[in-house]
Each structure stands twice: as structure tokens, then as C-alpha cells.
Coordinates of C-alpha atoms and ligand atoms in Angstrom, one line a residue:
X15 CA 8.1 1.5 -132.6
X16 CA 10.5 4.3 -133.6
X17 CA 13.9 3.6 -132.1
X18 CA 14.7 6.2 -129.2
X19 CA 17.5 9.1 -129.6
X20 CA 18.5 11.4 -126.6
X21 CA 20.2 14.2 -126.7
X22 CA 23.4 13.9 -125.1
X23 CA 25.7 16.5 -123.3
X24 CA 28.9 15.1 -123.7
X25 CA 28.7 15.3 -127.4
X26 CA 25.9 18.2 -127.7
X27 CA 24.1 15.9 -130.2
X28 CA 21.3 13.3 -130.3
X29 CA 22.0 9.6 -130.1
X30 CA 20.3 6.5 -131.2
X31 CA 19.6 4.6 -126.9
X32 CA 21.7 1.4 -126.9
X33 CA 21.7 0.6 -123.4
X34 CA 24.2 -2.3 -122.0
X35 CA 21.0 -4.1 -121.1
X36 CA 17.5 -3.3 -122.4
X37 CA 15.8 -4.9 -119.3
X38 CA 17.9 -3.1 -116.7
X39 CA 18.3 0.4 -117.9
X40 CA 20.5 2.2 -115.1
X41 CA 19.7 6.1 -114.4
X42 CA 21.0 8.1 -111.8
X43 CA 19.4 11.8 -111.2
X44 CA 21.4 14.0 -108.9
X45 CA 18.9 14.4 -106.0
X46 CA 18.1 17.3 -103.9
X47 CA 20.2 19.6 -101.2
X48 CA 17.8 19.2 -98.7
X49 CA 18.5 22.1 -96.7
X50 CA 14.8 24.0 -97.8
X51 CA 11.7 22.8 -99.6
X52 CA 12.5 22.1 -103.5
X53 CA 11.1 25.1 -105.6
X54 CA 9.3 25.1 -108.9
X55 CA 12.8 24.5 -110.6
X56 CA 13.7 21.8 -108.9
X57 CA 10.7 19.9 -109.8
X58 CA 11.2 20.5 -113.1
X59 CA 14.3 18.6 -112.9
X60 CA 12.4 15.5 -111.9
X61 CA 9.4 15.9 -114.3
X62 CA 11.9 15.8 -116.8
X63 CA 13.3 12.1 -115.1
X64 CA 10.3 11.3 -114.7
X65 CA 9.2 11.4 -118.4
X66 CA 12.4 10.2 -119.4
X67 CA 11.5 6.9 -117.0
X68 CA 7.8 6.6 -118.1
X69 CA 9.0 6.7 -122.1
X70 CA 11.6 3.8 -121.1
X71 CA 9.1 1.5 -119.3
X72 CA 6.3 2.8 -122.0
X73 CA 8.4 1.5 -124.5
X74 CA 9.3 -1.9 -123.0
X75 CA 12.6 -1.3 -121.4
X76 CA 13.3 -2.3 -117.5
X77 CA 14.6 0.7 -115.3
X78 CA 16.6 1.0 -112.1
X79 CA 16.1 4.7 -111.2
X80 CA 18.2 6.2 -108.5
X81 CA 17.3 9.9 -107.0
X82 CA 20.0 10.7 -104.3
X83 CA 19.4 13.2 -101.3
X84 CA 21.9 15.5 -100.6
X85 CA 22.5 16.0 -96.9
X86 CA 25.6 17.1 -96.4
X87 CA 28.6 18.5 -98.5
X88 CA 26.9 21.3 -101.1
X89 CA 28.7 24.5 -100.1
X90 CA 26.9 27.7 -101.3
X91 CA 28.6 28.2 -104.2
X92 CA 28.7 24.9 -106.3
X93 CA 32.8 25.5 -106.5
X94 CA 33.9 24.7 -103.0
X95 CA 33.3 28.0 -101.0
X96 CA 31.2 29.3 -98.8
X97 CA 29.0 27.3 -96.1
X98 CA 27.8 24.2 -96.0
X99 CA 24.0 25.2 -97.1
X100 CA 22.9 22.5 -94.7
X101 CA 24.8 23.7 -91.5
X102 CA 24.2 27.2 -92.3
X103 CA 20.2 26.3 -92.5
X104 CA 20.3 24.2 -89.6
X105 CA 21.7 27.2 -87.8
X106 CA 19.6 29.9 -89.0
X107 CA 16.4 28.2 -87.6
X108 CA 18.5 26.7 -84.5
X109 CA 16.7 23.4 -84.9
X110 CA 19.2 20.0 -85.1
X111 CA 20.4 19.6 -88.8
X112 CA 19.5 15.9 -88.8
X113 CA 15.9 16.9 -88.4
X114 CA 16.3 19.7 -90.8
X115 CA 17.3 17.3 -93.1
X116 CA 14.7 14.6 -92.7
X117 CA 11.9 17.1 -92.6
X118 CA 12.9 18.5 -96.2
X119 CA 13.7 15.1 -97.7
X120 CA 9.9 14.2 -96.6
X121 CA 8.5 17.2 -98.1
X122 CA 10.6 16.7 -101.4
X123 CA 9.2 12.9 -101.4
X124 CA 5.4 14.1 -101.1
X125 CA 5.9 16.7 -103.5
X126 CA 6.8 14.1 -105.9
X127 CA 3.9 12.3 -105.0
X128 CA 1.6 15.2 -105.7
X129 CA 3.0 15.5 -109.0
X130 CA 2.3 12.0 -110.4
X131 CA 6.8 11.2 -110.1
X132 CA 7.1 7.4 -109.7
X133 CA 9.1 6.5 -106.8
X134 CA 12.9 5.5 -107.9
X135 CA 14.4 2.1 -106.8
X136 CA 16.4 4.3 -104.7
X137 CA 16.5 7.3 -102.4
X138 CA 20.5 7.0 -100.5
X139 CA 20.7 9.6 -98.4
X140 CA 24.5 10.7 -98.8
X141 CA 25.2 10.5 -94.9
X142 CA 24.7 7.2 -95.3
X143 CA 27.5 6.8 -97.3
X144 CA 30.5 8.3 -95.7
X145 CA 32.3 5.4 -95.2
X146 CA 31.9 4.9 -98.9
X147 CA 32.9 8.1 -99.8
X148 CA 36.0 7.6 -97.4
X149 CA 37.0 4.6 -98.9
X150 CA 36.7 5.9 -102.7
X151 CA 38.7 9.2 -101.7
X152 CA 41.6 6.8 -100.5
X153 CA 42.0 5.3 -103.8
X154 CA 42.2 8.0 -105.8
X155 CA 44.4 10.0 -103.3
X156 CA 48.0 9.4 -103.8
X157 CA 47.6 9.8 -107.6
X158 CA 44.9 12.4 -107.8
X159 CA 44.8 14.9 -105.0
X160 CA 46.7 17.2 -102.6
X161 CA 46.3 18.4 -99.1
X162 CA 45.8 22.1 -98.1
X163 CA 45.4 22.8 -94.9
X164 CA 41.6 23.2 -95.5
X165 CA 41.2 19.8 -97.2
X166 CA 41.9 16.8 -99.6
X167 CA 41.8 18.5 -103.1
X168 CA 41.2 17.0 -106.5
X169 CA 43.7 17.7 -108.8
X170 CA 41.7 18.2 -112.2
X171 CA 44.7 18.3 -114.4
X172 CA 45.6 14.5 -113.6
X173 CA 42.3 12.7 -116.2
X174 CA 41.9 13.6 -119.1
X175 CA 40.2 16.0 -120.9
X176 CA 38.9 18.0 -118.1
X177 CA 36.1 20.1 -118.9
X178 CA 35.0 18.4 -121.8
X179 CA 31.2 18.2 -120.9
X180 CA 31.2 22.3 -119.6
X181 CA 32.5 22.6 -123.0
X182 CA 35.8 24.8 -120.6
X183 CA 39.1 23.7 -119.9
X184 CA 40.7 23.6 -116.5
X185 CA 43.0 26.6 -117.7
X186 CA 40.2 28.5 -119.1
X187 CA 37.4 28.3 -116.6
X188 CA 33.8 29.5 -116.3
X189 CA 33.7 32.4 -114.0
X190 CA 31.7 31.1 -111.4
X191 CA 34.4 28.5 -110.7
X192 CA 37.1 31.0 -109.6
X193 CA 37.0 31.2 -105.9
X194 CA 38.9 31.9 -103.0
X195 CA 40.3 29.0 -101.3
X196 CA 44.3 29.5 -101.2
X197 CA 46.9 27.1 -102.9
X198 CA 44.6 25.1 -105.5
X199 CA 46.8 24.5 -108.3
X200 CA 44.1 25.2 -110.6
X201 CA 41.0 27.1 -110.0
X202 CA 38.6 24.2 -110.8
X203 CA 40.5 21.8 -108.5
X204 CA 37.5 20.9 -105.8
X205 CA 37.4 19.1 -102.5
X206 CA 37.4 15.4 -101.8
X207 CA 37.2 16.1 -98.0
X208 CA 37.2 19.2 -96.0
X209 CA 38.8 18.9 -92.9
X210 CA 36.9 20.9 -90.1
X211 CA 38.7 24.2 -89.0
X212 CA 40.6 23.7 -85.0
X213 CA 37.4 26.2 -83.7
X214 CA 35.1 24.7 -85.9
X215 CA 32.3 22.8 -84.9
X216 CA 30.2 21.0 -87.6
X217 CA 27.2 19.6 -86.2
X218 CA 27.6 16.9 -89.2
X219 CA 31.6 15.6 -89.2
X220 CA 32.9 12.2 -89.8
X221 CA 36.5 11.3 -89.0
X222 CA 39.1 10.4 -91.9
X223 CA 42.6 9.8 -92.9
X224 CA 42.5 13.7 -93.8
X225 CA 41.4 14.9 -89.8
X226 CA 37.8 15.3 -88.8
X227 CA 35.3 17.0 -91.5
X228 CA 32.9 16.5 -94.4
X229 CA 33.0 14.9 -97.4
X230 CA 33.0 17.3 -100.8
X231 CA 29.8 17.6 -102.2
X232 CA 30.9 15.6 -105.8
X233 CA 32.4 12.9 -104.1
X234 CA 28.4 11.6 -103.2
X235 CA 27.0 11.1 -106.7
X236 CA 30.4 9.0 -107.7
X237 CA 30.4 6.6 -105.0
X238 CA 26.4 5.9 -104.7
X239 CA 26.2 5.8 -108.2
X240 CA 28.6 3.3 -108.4
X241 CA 27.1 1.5 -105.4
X242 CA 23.8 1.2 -106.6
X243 CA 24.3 1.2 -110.9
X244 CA 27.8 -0.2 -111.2
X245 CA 31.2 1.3 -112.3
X246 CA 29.3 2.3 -115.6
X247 CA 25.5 3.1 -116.4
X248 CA 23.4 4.5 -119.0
X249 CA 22.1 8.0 -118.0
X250 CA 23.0 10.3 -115.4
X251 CA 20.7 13.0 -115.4
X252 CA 20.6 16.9 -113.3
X253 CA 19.8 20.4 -114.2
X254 CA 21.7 22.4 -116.6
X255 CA 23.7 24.1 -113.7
X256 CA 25.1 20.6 -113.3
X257 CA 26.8 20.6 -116.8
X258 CA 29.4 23.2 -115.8
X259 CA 30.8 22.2 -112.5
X260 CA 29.2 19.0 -110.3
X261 CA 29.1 16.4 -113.5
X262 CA 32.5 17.7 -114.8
X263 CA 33.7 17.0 -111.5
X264 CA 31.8 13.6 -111.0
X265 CA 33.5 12.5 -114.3
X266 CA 37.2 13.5 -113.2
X267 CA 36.5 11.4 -109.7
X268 CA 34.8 8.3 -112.1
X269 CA 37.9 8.9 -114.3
X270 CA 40.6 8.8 -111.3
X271 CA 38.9 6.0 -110.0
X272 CA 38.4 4.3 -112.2
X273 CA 41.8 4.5 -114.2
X274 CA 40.2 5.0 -117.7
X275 CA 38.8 7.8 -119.9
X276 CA 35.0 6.5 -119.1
X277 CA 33.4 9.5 -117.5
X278 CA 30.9 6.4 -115.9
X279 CA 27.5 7.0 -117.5
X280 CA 27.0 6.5 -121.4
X281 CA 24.6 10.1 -121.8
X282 CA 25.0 12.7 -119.7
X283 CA 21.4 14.6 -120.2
X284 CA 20.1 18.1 -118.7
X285 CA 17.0 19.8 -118.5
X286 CA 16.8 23.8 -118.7
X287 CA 15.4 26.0 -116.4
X288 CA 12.8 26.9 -115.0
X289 CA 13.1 30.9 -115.2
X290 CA 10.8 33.4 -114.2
X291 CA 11.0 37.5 -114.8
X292 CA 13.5 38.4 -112.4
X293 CA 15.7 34.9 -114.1
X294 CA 16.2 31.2 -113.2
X295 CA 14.4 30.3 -110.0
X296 CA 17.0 29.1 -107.0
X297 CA 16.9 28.2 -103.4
X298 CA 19.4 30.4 -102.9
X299 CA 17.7 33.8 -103.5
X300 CA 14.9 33.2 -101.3
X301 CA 12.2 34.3 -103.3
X302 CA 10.7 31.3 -105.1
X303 CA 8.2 29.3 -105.3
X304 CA 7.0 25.9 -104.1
X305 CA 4.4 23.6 -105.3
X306 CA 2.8 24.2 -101.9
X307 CA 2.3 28.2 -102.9
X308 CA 0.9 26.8 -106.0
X309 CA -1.2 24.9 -104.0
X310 CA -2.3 27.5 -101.7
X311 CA -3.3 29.4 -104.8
X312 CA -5.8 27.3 -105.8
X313 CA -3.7 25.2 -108.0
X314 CA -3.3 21.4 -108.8
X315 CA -0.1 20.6 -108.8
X316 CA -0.5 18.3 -112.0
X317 CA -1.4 21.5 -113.6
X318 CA 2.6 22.1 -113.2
X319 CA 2.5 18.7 -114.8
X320 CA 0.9 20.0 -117.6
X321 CA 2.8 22.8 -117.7
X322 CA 6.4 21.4 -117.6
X323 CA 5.3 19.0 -120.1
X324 CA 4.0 21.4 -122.3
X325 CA 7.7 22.6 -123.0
X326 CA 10.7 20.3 -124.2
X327 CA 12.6 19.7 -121.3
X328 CA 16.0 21.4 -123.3
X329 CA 14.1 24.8 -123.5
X330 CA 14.2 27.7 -121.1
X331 CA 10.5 27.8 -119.1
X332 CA 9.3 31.0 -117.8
X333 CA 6.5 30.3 -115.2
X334 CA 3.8 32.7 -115.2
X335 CA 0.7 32.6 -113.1
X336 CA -1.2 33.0 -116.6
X337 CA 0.7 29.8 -118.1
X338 CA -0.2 28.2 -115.1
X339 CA -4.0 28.3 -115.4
X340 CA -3.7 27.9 -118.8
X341 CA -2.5 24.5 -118.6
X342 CA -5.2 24.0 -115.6
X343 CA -7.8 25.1 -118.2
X344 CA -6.2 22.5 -120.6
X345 CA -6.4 19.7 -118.1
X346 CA -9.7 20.6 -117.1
X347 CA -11.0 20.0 -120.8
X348 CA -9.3 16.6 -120.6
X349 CA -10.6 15.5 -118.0
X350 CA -14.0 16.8 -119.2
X351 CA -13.8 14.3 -122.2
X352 CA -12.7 11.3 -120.3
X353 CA -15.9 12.0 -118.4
X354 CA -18.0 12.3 -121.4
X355 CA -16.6 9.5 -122.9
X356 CA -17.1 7.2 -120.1
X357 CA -21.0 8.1 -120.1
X358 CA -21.1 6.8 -123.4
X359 CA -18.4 4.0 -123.3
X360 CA -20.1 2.1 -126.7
X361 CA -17.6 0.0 -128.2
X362 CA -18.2 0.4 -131.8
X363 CA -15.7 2.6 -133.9
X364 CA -14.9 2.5 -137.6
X365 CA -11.0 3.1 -136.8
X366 CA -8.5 2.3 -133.9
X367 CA -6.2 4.5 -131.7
X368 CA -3.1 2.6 -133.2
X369 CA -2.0 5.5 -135.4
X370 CA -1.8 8.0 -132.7
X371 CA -0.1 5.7 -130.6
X372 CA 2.6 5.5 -133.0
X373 CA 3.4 9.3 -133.7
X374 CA 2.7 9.2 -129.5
X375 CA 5.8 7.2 -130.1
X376 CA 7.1 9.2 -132.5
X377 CA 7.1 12.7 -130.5
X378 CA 8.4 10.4 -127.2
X379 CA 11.3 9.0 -129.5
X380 CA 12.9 12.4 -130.4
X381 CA 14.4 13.0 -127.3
X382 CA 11.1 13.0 -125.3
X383 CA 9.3 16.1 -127.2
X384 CA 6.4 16.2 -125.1
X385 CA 5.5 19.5 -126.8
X386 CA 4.6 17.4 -129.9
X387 CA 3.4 14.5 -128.0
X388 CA 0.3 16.5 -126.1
X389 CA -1.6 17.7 -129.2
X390 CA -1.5 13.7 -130.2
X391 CA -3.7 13.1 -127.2
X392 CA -6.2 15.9 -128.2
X393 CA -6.7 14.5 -131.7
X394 CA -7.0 10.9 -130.3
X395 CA -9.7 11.9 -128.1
X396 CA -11.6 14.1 -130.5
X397 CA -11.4 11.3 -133.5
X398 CA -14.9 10.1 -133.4
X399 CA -14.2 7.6 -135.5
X400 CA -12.6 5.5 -132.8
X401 CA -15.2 3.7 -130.3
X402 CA -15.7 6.1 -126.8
X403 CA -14.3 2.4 -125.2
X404 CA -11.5 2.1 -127.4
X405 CA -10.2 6.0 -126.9
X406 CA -10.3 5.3 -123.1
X407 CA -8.0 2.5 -123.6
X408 CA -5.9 4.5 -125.7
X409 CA -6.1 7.3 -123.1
X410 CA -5.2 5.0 -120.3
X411 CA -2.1 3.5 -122.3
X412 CA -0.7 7.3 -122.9
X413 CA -1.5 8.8 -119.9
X414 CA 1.0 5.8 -118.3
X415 CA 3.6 7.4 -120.2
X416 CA 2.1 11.4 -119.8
X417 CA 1.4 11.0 -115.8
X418 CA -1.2 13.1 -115.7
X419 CA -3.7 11.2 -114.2
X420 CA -6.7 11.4 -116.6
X421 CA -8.3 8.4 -115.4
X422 CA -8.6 9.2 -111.6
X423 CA -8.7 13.0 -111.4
X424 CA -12.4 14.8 -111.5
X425 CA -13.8 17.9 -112.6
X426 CA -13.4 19.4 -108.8
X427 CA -10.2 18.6 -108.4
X428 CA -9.4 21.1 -110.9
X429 CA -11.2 24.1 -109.7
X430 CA -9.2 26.6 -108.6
X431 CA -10.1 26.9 -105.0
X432 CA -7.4 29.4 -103.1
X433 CA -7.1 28.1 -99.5
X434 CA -8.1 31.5 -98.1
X435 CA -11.5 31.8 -99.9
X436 CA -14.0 33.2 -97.7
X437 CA -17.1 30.5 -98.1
X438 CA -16.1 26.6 -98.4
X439 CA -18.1 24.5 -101.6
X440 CA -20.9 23.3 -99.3
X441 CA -21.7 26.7 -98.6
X442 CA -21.8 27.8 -102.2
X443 CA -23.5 24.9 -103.4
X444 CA -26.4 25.7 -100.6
X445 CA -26.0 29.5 -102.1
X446 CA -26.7 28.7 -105.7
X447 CA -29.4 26.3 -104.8
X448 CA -30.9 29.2 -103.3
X449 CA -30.3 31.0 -106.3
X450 CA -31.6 28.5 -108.8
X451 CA -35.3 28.4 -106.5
X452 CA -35.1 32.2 -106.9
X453 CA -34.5 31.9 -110.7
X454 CA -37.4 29.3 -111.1
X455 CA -39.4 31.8 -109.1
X456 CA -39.0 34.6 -111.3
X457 CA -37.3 36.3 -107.8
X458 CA -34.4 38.0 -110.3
X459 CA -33.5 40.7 -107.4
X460 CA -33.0 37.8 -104.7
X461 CA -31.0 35.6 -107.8
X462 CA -28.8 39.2 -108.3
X463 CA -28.0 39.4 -104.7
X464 CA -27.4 36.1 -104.0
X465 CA -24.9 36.6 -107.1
X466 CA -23.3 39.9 -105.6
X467 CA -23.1 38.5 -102.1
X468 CA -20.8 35.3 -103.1
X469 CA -19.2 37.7 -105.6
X470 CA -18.0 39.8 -102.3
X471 CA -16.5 36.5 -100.9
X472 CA -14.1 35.8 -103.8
X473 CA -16.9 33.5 -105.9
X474 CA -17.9 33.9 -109.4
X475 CA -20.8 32.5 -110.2
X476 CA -21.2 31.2 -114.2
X477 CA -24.2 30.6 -115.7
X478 CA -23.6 28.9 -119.1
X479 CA -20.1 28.3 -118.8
X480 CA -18.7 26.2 -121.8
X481 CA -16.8 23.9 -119.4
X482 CA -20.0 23.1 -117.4
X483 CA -18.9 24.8 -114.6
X484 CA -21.4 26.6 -112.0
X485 CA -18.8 29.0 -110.4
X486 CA -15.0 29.9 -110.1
X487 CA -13.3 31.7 -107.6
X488 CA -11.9 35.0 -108.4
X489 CA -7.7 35.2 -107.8
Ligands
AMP29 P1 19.6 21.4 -105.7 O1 18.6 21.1 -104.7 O2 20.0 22.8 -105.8 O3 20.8 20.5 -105.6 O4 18.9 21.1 -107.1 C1 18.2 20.0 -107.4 C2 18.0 19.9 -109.0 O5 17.3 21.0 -109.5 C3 19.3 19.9 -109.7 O6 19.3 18.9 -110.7 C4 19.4 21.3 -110.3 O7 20.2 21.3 -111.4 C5 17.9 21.5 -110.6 N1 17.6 23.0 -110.7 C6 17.9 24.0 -109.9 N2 17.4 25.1 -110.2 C7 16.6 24.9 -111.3 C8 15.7 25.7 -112.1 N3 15.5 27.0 -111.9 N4 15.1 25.0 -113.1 C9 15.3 23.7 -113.4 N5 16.1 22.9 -112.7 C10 16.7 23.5 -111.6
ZN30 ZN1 25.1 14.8 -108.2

């Protein structure tokens, strides 16, 4: 096997994986704000944990995977100001923020599900830690933070090197860190606790040595990642956003804490975005899209699969409707030759799989290229010198590490079936049989009409389609 490297953020290069213990590899992906459903972006995010989990076990390692949910804390700007985005949700729609939060943390989880993620060891809710957070904010107090009126504030000039993984420095910082609240000492300082106004009402507030209020959203990923990983861990994993403000931030709390220079995780790894014409997709701007539009479009969601893992997760992705039935087109194909391999399942081959496996390996190894990795597959598969038996096995062993689901999925799950189509497949099934009689009766008028009439509901029909198939719908 070809020893893994991963690119890591702290020192913008790629490292040779030595993990503190090979059969307990610790990861900890900064979850969700759970104050909508996750967009396209998002998922990306955990795609990209996702392969990054599949590679490890693939390659013989033992995981503990940690996805936190964010319910409370994330302000709407990642710098401390603003609204809490789950209080200012909950009151938008008038509807109780705990159920706000539970329905989104359900639809994230089943989202997931759809796209082949494998459940973490963990899901902690961060509400579920206050107490935690509490605790963890009273140690590093005296020697780490000041009180405004507004808050408990981290003072980011007290560990050292702050800013190292944003590539800033606390006296030069990234625009979008300047903000408004008055008398930070320094303009990345960020809140520990925010202490709830005299006529403010939070519908989510805990009460503290610092008066009643919320915890900062940082403070989370520190304390449950301690709680569940230990004091240090392997890989802490988020979007890119994360580089320039939460994770810096995480690390100064780990730091404080902790009294050392260990920032708490060993790699610090990011995936790009997911960007579309107007720019990077966000919850924020209200326009974007979920996996459930994609869905309602006719898609598969492992076509997103497909999709995401068609890029290396350290590259900018544009989506694009076209991209996206292009990689539905790709898996279609796939699962096409699993199908026609299966009918002929003889076990005699002049060769094995065992060299694509190993530049399978290969492409995983350098910091997951899955770009390089997919093009393996289609050579395995087309290599006729390996048995049809011994190229399913083969399939089977890198689909465990690709999650696309080649071994269950059929040819109509793929077809691209918008939920509003006028005429559902038993009806077009019964149409085209009516066609086909016509056909074999010479009847070409009545075989033309039947053609124009499911044309007018949205159906194209396909007579000698390469993929085999008898009819698409139009989008
Ligand atoms: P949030 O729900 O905003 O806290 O984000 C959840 C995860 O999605 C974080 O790791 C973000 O960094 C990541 N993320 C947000 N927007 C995008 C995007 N457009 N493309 C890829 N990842 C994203
Ligand atoms: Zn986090």
C-alpha cells in the first residue's frame, strides 16, 4: 500500500499520516448551523469527510468520527456580530427554536443518508453541552479573557501565534473580522459567552458566572472535541471559510486551555467551495440549493456523489445543472456494466484486479485525489482480461471506499424523473407497449402519435438509445 499524505492547513503543505494510534484515528468535522436545510455546499463539506473516512477504514485504519450540530451560538457574521442565526430563524417562522432545530438536524441526518455519508460515532448537539462549555470558559478566564458589558471576550493576544492557520495576524486582520462590538482590545478578540441584553429575551439562554446568555459559537467545537477525541486528535476537518476565523479561534481556546502551543488536532484540513455563477453557495443569501431541489429535478442525489468526487476536494466546484447530468450519465454507465457483468459472472480471467487496486491506492494516498481515482474504476471494469466475477469483487472492494453504491443502485434509479412530470412510469410503460403493437403492426401514424402525445407530457421516447434506455423525460 502507498503510505497516505494529507494536505495540511497549518503548514499549507502535504504530510506523510502518522496518527497517535492507527486503530483509533480521531476526526472531528465542524457540523452544521442548523437553523435551515444544509445546501449543496454544505454537503460538499461532508462528502469530503466522508472520503477522507472511507480512505482511512479502506486502508485498514480504525476511526472515531465526530460531526457536531450547531444549535446555538453562530451569529450571522462568523466574527461575533449580528443575530444569533438560530433565534433570528426561529423568529422569522414564529415556530419554537428547539423544534426549529431538531427539524433541520433530521433533515441534515437524511440528507446524509441519501448521499451514501456513513453515520459518525457521534452527533453532540452543542446545547447539550453548556455546562461543558461553562466549565471550559472558567478555566481559561482569569488568564485569557475580559468582560464588556456584552460578554466574556477572548483575548487573542494572550497564545501564541495567533492567526497562524488564516495565514493573518491579530494586528493585521482579514476584513471580515472587523466588526462593531465596542471595547475589544483587538478586532479579532471573539466571545466566550454573551451575556443576554436587560430587554432581551433569548428563547435559548443558560445562566453563568458572566449573567444569563449564550455561549460563543467557538467555544462548542473545543470543548466537545475534547469531550469526545481527547485534549489532542488527528484531524479536525470544516470548509475553507473555517480557516480564517472559527479554527483560528478554536486553536487560541485549545491553546489557553490547554496551556501549550498545541493548537489540539495534528492536521487541520479544508475542502473548497462549492461555487456557482453568482459565487460560493451560502445559507445566508437565500438562494441555494438543496439536495431535495436536486431531487425534485429529477436527480439522484449520488449523482452529487459523483459529482463532488469528480473534483479534488481542495479545488473550487462550480455546480451546473449540465455537470450534474453529466455525472448522472457517468453513473448510469456504471451501473450499466455492473449489470452486464453480473449476467455473465464467469470466473475465468487471464489477469486480476490487484493492479488497479493499487494505483486505486495510489490516487486515494495523495491527499484523497478522487479525480485520479474514478478513471481507475473505468479501466478496471472495461479490462476484459479480468473474470466478470473477479471485476465485481474488485468493484465491490472500491466502491466501499467511492460510496457510490454500484452494487445496489439499478438502471431506474437513475432516470431522471422530475417530480412534476405529467404521466407516472406505469403509464408510460402501458403507452410504449401500445406503441410497440403499433410498430409490429405497421400502424406508423398511431406509433407517431403515441410518440407526440407523451412528447406533450414532458416524455421522450428513445428508440435505440446506446444506454438501453426506452425514454427520458425532457427538463
Ligand atoms: P454551516 O452550516 O454554515 O456552519 O456550514 C457547514 C459546513 O459547510 C462548514 O464546514 C462550512 O465551512 C461548509 N460550507 C459552507 N458553505 C460552503 C460551500 N459553498 N461549499 C463548500 N462548503 C461550504
Ligand atoms: Zn466548529
Amino acid at each position: 500500500m502507498t503510505p497516505l499524505t494529507l494536505y495540511n492547513s497549518l503548514t499549507r503543505s502535504a504530510e506523510p499520516f502518522v496518527p497517535a494510534d492507527p486503530a483509533n484515528v480521531r476526526i472531528y468535522s465542524c457540523g452544521p448551523t442548523v437553523y435551515h436545510y444544509a445546501h449543496l455546499g454544505n454537503l460538499r463539506a461532508y462528502l469530503f469527510t466522508d472520503t477522507l473516512g472511507r480512505t482511512l477504514t479502506w486502508k485498514g485504519y480504525g476511526l472515531t468520527h465526530v460531526i457536531n450540530i450547531t444549535d446555538v451560538g453562530h451569529l450571522t457574521s462568523d466574527a461575533d456580530s449580528g443575530d444569533d442565526k438560530m433565534e433570528a430563524a426561529a423568529k422569522a417562522s414564529g415556530r419554537d427554536i428547539w423544534a426549529v432545530a431538531a427539524h433541520y438536524t433530521q433533515a441534515f441526518k437524511a440528507n446524509l443518508k441519501d448521499l451514501n455519508v456513513r453515520d459518525p460515532a457521534h452527533f453532540p448537539l452543542a446545547t447539550d453541552h453548556v455546562p461543558g462549555m461553562i466549565a471550559f470558559g472558567e478555566a481559561i478566564a482569569e488568564r485569557h479573557c475580559y468582560r464588556l458589558p456584552d460578554g466574556l471576550y477572548f483575548d487573542t493576544s494572550t497564545v501564541p501565534d495567533y492567526g497562524r492557520l488564516a495565514g493573518t495576524h491579530a494586528d493585521g486582520p482579514a476584513e471580515a473580522r472587523i466588526d462593531a462590538v465596542a471595547g475589544k482590545r483587538h478586532a479579532a478578540d471573539f466571545a466566550i459567552w454573551r451575556t443576554s441584553g436587560p430587554d432581551e429575551h433569548r428563547q435559548m439562554e443558560w445562566d453563568s458566572p458572566w449573567g444569563r446568555g449564550a455561549p460563543g459559537w467557538h467555544l462548542e467545537c473545543s470543548v466537545m472535541s475534547r469531550r469526545y477525541l481527547g485534549d489532542h486528535f488527528d484531524i479536525h476537518t470544516g470548509g475553507i471559510d473555517h480557516r480564517e476565523i472559527h479554527h483560528p479561534n478554536e486553536i487560541a481556546q485549545n491553546q489557553a486551555y490547554g496551556g501549550t502551543a498545541d493548537t489540539g488536532a495534528t492536521l487541520w484540513m479544508h475542502n473548497n467551495f462549492l461555487v456557482d455563477r453568482t459565487g460560493k453557495m451560502s445559507k445566508s443569501s437565500g438562494a441555494f440549493l438543496t439536495l431535495a431541489t436536486l431531487v425534485e429535478r429529477g436527480f439522484h442525489p449520488l449523482a452529487y456523489r459523483l459529482m463532488c468526487l469528480q473534483a479534488h476536494y481542495r479545488s473550487e466546484l462550480e455546480f451546473s445543472w449540465e455537470n450534474l447530468a453529466a455525472a448522472q450519465t457517468r453513473l448510469k454507465r456504471l451501473v450499466q456494466t455492473v449489470a452486464a457483468l453480473r449476467a455473465r459472472g464467469d470466473s475465468k480471467g487471464a489477469a486480476t484486479a490487484a493492479p488497479y487496486a493499487e494505483r486505486l491506492d495510489a490516487a486515494l494516498s495523495d491527499d484523497l485525489n478522487t479525480p485520479k481515482a474514478l478513471p481507475v474504476l473505468d479501466e478496471m471494469l472495461a479490462d476484459k482480461r479480468i473474470a466478470p466475477a473477479d471485476r465485481l469483487a474488485a468493484l465491490a472492494d472500491f466502491d466501499a471506499v467511492l460510496g457510490l453504491g454500484l452494487l445496489t443502485l439499478a438502471r431506474e434509479d437513475l432516470r431522471v424523473r422530475p417530480a412534476r412530470a405529467g404521466i407516472d412510469d406505469a403509464g408510460i410503460a402501458a403507452r410504449l407497449e401500445e406503441r410497440r403493437a403499433a410498430r409490429a403492426a405497421k400502424d406508423f401514424p398511431r406509433s407517431d402519435a403515441i410518440r407526440d402525445e407523451l412528447a406533450a407530457l414532458g416524455v421522450e421516447v428513445m428508440d435505440g438509445d446506446p444506454l438501453g434506455w426506452d425514454w427520458k423525460v425532457t427538463i
